Short mmCIF file of C-alpha atoms in Angstrom, two decimals:
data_model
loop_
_atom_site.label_atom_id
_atom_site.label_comp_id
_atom_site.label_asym_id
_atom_site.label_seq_id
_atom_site.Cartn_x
_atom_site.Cartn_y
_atom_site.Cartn_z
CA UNK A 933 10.76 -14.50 -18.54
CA UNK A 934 9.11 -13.54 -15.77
CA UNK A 935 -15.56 -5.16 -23.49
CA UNK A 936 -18.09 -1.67 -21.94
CA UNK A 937 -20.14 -3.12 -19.20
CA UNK A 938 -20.68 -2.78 -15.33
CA UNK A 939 -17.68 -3.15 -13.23
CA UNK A 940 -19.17 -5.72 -10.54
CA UNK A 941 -20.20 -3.39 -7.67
CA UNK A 942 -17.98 -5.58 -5.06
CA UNK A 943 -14.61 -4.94 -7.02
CA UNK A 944 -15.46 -1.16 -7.42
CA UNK A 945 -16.24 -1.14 -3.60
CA UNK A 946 -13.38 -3.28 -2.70
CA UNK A 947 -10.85 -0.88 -4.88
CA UNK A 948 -11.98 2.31 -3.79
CA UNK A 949 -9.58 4.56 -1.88
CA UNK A 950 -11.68 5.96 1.01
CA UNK A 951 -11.71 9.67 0.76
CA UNK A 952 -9.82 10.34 4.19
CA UNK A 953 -6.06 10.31 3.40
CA UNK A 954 -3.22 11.27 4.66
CA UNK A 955 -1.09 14.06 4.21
CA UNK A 956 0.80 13.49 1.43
CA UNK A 957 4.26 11.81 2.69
CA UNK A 958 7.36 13.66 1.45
CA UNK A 959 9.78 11.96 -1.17
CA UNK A 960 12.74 11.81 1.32
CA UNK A 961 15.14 10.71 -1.66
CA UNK A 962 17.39 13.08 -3.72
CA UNK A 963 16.01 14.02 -7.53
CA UNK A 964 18.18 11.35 -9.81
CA UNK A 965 17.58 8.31 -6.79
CA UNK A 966 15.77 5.62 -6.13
CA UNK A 967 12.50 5.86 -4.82
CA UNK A 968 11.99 2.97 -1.43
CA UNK A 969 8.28 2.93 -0.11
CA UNK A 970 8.22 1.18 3.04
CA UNK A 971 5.76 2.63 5.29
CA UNK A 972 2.82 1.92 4.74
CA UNK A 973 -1.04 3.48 5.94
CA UNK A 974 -4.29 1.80 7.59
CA UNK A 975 -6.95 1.17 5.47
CA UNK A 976 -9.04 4.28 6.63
CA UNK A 977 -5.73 6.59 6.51
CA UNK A 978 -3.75 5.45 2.92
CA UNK A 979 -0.14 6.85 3.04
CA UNK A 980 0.45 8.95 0.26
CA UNK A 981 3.40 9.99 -1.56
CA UNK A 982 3.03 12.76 -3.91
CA UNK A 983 6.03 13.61 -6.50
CA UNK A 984 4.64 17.07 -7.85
CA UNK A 985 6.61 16.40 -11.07
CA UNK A 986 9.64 15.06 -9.40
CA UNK A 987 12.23 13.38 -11.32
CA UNK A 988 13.20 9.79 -9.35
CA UNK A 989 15.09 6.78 -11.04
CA UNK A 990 12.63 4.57 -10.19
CA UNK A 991 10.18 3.62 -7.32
CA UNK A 992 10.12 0.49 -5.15
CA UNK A 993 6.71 0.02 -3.01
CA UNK A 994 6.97 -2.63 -0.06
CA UNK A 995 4.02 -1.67 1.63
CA UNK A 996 0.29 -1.70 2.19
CA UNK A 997 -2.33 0.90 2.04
CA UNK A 998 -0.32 3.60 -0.44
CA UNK A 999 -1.03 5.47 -3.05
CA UNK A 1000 1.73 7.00 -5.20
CA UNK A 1001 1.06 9.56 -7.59
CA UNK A 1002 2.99 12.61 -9.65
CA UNK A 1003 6.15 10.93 -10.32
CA UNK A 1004 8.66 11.67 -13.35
CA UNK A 1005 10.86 8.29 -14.58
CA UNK A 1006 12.74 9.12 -17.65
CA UNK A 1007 15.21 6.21 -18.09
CA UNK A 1008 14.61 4.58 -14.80
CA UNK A 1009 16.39 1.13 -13.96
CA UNK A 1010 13.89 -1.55 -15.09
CA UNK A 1011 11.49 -1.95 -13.61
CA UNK A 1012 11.03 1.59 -13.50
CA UNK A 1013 8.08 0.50 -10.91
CA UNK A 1014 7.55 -2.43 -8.67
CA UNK A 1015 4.94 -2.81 -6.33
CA UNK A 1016 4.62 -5.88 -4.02
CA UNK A 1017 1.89 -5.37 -1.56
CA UNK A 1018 -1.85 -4.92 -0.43
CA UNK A 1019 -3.96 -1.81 -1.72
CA UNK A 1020 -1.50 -0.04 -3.33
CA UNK A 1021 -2.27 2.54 -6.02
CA UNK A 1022 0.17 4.06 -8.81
CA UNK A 1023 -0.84 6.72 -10.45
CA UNK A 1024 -0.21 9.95 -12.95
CA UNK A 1025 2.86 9.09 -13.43
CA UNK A 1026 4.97 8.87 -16.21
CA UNK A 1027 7.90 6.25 -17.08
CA UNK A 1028 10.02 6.79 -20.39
CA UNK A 1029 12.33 4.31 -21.46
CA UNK A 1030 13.37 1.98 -18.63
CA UNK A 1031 16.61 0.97 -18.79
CA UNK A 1032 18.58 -2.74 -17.99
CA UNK A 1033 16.91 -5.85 -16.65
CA UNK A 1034 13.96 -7.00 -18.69
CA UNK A 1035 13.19 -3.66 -19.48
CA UNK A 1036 9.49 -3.89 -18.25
CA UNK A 1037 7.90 -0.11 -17.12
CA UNK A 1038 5.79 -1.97 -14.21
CA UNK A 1039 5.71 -4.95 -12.05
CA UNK A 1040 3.21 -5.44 -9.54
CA UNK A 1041 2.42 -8.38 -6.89
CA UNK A 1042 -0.18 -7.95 -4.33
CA UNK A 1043 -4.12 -7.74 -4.09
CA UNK A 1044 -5.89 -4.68 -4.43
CA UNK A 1045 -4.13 -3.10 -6.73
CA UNK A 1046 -4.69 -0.04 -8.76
CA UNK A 1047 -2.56 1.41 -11.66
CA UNK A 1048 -4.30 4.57 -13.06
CA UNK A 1049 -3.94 7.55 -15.56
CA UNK A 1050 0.08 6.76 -16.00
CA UNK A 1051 1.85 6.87 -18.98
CA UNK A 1052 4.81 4.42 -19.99
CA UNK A 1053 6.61 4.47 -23.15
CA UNK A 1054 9.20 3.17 -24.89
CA UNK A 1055 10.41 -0.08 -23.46
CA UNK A 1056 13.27 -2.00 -25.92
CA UNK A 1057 14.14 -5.58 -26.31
CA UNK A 1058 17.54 -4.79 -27.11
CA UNK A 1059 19.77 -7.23 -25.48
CA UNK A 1060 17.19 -10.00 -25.51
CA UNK A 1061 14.79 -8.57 -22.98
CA UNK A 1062 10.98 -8.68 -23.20
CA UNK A 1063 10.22 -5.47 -22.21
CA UNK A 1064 6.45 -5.31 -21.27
CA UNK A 1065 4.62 -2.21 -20.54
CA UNK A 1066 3.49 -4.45 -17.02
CA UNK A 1067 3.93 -7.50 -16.09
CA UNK A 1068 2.98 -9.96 -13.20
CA UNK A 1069 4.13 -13.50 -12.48
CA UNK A 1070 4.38 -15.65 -9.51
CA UNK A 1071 7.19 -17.61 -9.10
CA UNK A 1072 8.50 -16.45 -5.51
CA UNK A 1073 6.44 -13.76 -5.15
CA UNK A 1074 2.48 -13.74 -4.41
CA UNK A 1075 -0.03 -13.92 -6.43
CA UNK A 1076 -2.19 -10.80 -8.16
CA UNK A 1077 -5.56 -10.59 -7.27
CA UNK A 1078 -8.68 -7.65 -7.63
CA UNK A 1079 -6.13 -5.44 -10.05
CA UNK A 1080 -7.52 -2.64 -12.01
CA UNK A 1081 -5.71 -0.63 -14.57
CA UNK A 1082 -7.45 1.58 -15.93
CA UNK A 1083 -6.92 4.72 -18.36
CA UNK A 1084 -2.88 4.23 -19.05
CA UNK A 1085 -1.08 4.82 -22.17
CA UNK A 1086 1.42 2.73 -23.24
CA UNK A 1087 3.11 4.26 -25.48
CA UNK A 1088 6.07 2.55 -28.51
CA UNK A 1089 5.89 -1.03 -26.03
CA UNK A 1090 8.54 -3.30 -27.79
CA UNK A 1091 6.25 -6.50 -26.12
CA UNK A 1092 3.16 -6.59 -24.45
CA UNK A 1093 0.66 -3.89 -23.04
CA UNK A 1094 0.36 -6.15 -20.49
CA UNK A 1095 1.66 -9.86 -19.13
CA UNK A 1096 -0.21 -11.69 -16.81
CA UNK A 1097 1.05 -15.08 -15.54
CA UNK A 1098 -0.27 -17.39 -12.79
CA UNK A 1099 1.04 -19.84 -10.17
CA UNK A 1100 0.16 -22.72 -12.30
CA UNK A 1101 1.16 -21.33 -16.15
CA UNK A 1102 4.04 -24.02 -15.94
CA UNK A 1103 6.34 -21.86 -14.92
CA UNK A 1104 5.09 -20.49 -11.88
CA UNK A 1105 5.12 -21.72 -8.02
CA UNK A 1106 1.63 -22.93 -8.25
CA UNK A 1107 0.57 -21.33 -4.46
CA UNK A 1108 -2.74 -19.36 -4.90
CA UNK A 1109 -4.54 -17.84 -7.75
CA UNK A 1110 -4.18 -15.01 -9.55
CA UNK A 1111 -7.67 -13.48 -10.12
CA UNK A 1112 -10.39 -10.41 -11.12
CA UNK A 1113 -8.16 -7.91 -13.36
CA UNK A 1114 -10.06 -4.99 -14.46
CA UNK A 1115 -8.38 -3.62 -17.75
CA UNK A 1116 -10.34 -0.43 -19.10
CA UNK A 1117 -10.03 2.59 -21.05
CA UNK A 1118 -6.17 2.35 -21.84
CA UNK A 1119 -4.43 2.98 -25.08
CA UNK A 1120 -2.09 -0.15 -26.06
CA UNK A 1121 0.44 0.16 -28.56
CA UNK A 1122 3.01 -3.38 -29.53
CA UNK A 1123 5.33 -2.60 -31.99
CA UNK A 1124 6.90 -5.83 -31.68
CA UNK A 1125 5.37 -9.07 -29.68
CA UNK A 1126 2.52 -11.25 -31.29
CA UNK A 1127 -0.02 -9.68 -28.97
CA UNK A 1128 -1.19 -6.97 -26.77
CA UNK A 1129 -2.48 -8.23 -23.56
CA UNK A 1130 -1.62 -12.01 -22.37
CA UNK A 1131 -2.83 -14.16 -19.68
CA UNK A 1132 -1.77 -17.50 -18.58
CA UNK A 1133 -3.85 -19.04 -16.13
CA UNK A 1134 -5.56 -15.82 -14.74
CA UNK A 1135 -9.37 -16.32 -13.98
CA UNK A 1136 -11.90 -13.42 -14.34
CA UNK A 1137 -10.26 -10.52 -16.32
CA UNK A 1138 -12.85 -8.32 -17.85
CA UNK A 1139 -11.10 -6.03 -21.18
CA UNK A 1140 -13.09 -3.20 -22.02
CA UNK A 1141 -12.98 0.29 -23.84
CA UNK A 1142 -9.30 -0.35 -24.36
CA UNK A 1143 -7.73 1.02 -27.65
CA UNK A 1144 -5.34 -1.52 -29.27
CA UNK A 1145 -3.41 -0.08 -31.77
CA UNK A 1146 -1.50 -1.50 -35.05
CA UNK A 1147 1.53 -4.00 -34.45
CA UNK A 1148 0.75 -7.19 -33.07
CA UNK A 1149 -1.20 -10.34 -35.02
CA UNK A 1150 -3.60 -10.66 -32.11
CA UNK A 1151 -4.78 -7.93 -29.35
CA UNK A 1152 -5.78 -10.38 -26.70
CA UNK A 1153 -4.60 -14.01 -25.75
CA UNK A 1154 -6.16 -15.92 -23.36
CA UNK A 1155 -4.22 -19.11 -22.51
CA UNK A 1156 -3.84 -21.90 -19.74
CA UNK A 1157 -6.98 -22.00 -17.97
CA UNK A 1158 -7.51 -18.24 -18.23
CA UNK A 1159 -11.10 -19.35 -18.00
CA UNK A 1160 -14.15 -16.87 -17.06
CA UNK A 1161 -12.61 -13.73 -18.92
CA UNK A 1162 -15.34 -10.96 -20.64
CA UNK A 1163 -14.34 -9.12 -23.63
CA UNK A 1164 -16.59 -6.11 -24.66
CA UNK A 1165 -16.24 -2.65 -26.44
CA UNK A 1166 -12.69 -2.29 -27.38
CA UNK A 1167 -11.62 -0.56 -30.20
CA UNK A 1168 -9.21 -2.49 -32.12
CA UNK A 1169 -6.97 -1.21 -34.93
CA UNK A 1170 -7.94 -2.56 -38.64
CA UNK A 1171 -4.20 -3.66 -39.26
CA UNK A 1172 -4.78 -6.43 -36.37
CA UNK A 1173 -6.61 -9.04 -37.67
CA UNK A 1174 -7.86 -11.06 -34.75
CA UNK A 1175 -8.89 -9.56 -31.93
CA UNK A 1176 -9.32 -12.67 -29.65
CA UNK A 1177 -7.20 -15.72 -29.45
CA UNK A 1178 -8.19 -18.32 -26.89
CA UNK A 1179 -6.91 -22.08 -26.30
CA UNK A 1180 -9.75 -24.59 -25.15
CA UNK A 1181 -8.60 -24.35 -21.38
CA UNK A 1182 -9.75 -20.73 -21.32
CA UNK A 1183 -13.00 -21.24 -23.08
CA UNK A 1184 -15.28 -21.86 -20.19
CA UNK A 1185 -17.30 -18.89 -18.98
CA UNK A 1186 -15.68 -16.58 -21.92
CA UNK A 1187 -18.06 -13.41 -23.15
CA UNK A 1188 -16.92 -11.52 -26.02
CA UNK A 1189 -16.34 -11.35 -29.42
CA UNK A 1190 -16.16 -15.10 -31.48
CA UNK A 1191 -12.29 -15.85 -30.77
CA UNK A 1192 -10.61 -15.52 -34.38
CA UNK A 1193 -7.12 -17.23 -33.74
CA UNK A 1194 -4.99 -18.56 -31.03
CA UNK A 1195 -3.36 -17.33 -28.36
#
């Protein structure tokens, strides 16, 4: 298959969208279609596309500099959303039941990239699938570096909130690193995988002021060199009993609470 504290001031620079933007670029595709982002903006001038609402089967971003926001999924082709470029932002939008494939709601691969104030719910692992809320891997595709998600819901997730993979988790193409993942303020709910958030050999993810609610054994696994992550102010459902689980590769530079379990 492929925590309250100060966001460090260079990641909260570095992620900002300046406050010049474009006009917002028109959804050429018909309602019930496929959504294909390929032109991009400029760093001072973002492209943006801007759904108002509308219904789309899915979106594809290949493209840097974008911001998509306002789109409708409701049984989109899995992945209802994948993004694979540079300073691209997804947000308030909402993606109900993705259909086929592994049934993930996102999949992202790029630096720079924000997913904010969406909503994704029910993803099923009928058929064998292991259907995440978002996932990112690399294994012929880049790394993910300087992510942020921030203030999502996901909503009835069959597996994990979210799945983060490196180049060098053993299954990956070991090129690169995937680093600095900001995970904040989002509501997390597992109904069926053993926990919430995973990450194999991803350096430097902070996890704070999420909500993790009742399903999995464990809310957070940290695993395969997933080394330098800090773990503060999450609220974590009194059905989970372990809130941390860590292997000894990922202990150096770890901040948080006194891992209970493993990952």
């Amino acid at each position: 298959m492929r925590a309250l504290t100060t966001v460090p001031v260079l990641l909260a620079v570095l992620l900002a969208i300046p406050a010049v933007l474009t006009a917002a670029a028109p959804a050429a595709q018909s309602a019930g279609s496929r959504l294909h982002i390929t032109a991009g903006g400029t760093p001072n001038h973002p492209r943006v596309y801007s759904g108002g609402g509308k219904h789309v089967r899915g979106i594809d971003v290949d493209a840097d500099w974008v911001v998509v926001e306002g789109f409708t999924l409701d049984r989109p082709s899995a992945p209802g959303v994948e993004i694979r470029g540079d300073h691209v932002t997804l947000r308030d939008t909402t993606i109900t039941a993705p259909q086929g494939g592994d049934g993930d709601g996102i999949r992202f691969f790029g630096d720079y990239i924000a997913i904010q104030h969406n909503t994704i719910s029910r993803t099923s692992n009928r058929g064998g699938a292991h259907a995440d809320c978002m996932q990112t891997f690399s294994s012929d595709s880049p790394p993910s570096n300087h992510v942020r998600i921030e203030g999502n819901r996901c909503e009835k997730i069959d597996n994990m909130c979210l799945m983060a993979e490196g180049p060098n988790d053993g299954e990956g193409d070991g090129k690169g690193h995937t680093t600095d993942f900001l995970i904040k303020d989002n509501f997390c709910e597992t109904l069926v995988a053993s926990q919430t958030l995973m990450f194999e050999d991803v350096q430097r993810a902070t996890i704070t002021g999420n909500t993790f609610a009742a399903g999995p054994d464990h809310a957070i696994g940290l695993a395969i060199h997933s080394t330098g992550a800090r773990v503060e102010g999450n609220r974590v459902d009194p059905s989970i009993p372990c809130e941390v689980g860590i292997d000894d590769s990922s202990r150096e530079g770890y901040s948080g609470p006194e891992p209970g379990c493993d990952p």
